Amino acid sequence: MEKIKIGITHGDINGVGYELILNTFEMEEMTSICTPIIYGSPKVATYHRKALGNEANFQVVESAETAKEGNVNMVNCFGEEEQKIEFGQATEEAGKAALVALDQALSDLKEGKIDALVTAPLNNSTIKLDNGEAFKGQTDYIEKSVGENKKALKLFI
C-alpha cells in the first residue's frame, strides 16, 4: 500500500521552518508513516542544516510524482536562484520565498500530486500579493487557493 504523500512548505527562510522540518526528519522512523515532500530550496536547507549541526538527509526530486517512499524528498522551487538568509530578520526576499513554495505546494495539492499539506511558519507582513491585497495568513490563502468551499485546519504543534 502506498504511503500518504505529505507536502511540507519551508515557511520563512529566516525563521524556524527549516529547523522544525530538519529536526522532525532527523528521526528516520518518520518516513515509515508517510512520504514527506518538502517544497523549498536545497541550498537553504543545507545552510540551515549546517548551522544547526543537524544530520537529516533529503533527496532532491523533480516533482512530487517522482518522490520516493522511505526518503525525505525535496522539490526545488527555485532552480539555481540564490536566497539570502538573514536569521531572525523579516525580509521581503524571505516573504517571496515562502510564497513561491506555498504556491507550488498548493498547485500540487489541487492536482492530487500530494494528499495533504503542512506549512511551516512564515511572517505575514513580508508577503506581497500580486493583486495588492494584504496577506491575511496561510489558512485564508490556502482556502481561497483551493476553493470549492474547502476548509483548511490550523494547528499549532
XYZ file of C-alpha atoms in Angstrom:
157
model
C 0.000 0.000 0.000
C 1.331 3.410 -0.979
C 2.057 5.782 1.893
C 0.298 9.128 2.126
C 2.260 11.946 0.443
C 2.605 14.940 2.749
C 3.696 18.227 1.203
C 5.613 20.498 3.584
C 6.399 24.125 2.778
C 9.594 25.626 4.147
C 7.949 28.786 5.501
C 10.124 31.808 6.271
C 13.716 31.037 5.280
C 14.933 33.367 8.046
C 12.754 31.691 10.664
C 12.276 28.328 12.319
C 10.741 26.453 9.367
C 13.798 24.501 8.327
C 14.750 23.877 11.947
C 11.352 22.272 12.571
C 11.457 20.260 9.360
C 15.040 19.063 9.738
C 14.619 18.151 13.405
C 11.460 16.197 12.567
C 13.112 14.209 9.807
C 16.346 13.623 11.669
C 14.262 10.782 13.170
C 14.385 8.147 10.436
C 11.184 6.448 11.599
C 9.170 9.434 10.338
C 9.472 8.157 6.765
C 7.832 4.893 7.797
C 4.486 6.651 8.302
C 4.393 8.938 5.251
C 6.269 10.093 2.188
C 7.393 13.650 3.011
C 7.857 16.133 0.185
C 9.434 19.432 1.215
C 8.792 22.426 -1.026
C 11.781 24.695 -0.713
C 15.411 25.265 -1.579
C 18.081 22.570 -1.233
C 20.713 25.296 -0.806
C 18.807 26.999 2.005
C 18.041 23.659 3.660
C 21.735 22.706 3.548
C 22.702 26.089 5.025
C 20.239 25.609 7.894
C 21.343 22.003 8.414
C 24.975 23.078 8.791
C 24.070 25.989 11.096
C 22.053 23.613 13.304
C 24.530 20.747 13.225
C 21.639 18.599 12.008
C 22.162 15.291 10.230
C 18.815 14.959 8.450
C 19.175 13.900 4.830
C 16.916 14.751 1.934
C 16.808 13.819 -1.714
C 16.049 16.437 -4.376
C 13.319 15.255 -6.752
C 11.960 16.789 -9.954
C 8.364 16.692 -8.765
C 6.008 15.197 -6.207
C 5.303 12.347 -8.639
C 8.942 11.243 -8.504
C 9.138 11.283 -4.688
C 10.364 8.001 -3.257
C 8.909 6.231 -0.250
C 11.367 5.862 2.610
C 13.134 9.128 1.725
C 12.738 12.744 2.726
C 12.115 14.316 -0.673
C 12.552 17.945 -1.667
C 11.059 19.726 -4.659
C 13.392 22.564 -5.585
C 11.101 25.582 -6.079
C 13.952 27.933 -7.013
C 16.276 26.244 -9.502
C 19.717 27.798 -9.177
C 18.334 31.070 -7.794
C 20.171 32.144 -4.641
C 18.248 33.007 -1.478
C 19.765 35.406 1.047
C 19.400 34.111 4.592
C 19.306 36.562 7.485
C 18.322 34.601 10.586
C 15.620 36.340 12.613
C 15.081 39.156 10.103
C 11.778 39.976 8.409
C 12.713 40.491 4.769
C 10.760 40.823 1.543
C 13.007 38.148 -0.016
C 12.021 35.676 2.724
C 8.351 36.502 2.128
C 8.732 35.927 -1.591
C 10.461 32.586 -0.999
C 7.728 31.478 1.405
C 5.005 32.342 -1.127
C 6.776 30.612 -4.023
C 6.998 27.362 -2.037
C 3.404 27.665 -0.804
C 2.081 28.281 -4.332
C 3.969 25.270 -5.743
C 2.673 23.019 -2.967
C -0.900 24.296 -3.415
C -0.702 23.624 -7.136
C 0.390 20.042 -6.452
C -2.334 19.629 -3.816
C -5.041 20.788 -6.243
C -3.694 18.425 -8.909
C -3.712 15.471 -6.482
C 0.070 15.030 -6.530
C 0.147 15.252 -2.717
C -2.517 14.102 -0.268
C -2.137 16.749 2.436
C -0.227 19.929 3.129
C 1.693 21.081 6.209
C 3.082 24.604 6.264
C 5.991 25.894 8.303
C 5.634 29.306 9.968
C 6.074 32.478 7.977
C 5.856 36.216 8.569
C 2.616 37.553 7.025
C 3.950 41.107 6.855
C 6.763 40.138 4.451
C 4.449 38.663 1.821
C 3.349 40.860 -1.071
C 0.490 39.502 -3.180
C 0.341 40.336 -6.884
C -3.194 41.722 -6.573
C -2.129 44.244 -3.918
C -4.239 42.692 -1.157
C -2.734 42.157 2.284
C -1.658 38.597 3.040
C -4.016 37.626 5.863
C -2.356 34.335 6.683
C -1.787 30.879 5.317
C -5.174 29.474 6.342
C -7.096 32.151 4.433
C -4.725 31.930 1.458
C -4.986 28.135 1.274
C -8.786 28.196 1.425
C -9.002 30.813 -1.342
C -6.459 28.947 -3.476
C -8.052 25.534 -3.128
C -11.605 26.886 -3.415
C -14.696 24.688 -3.606
C -15.612 25.831 -0.068
C -12.951 23.515 1.309
C -11.569 24.459 4.702
C -8.014 24.427 5.980
C -7.321 23.319 9.525
C -4.920 25.449 11.538
C -2.962 23.617 14.243
C -0.056 24.905 16.287
C 2.064 21.999 17.434
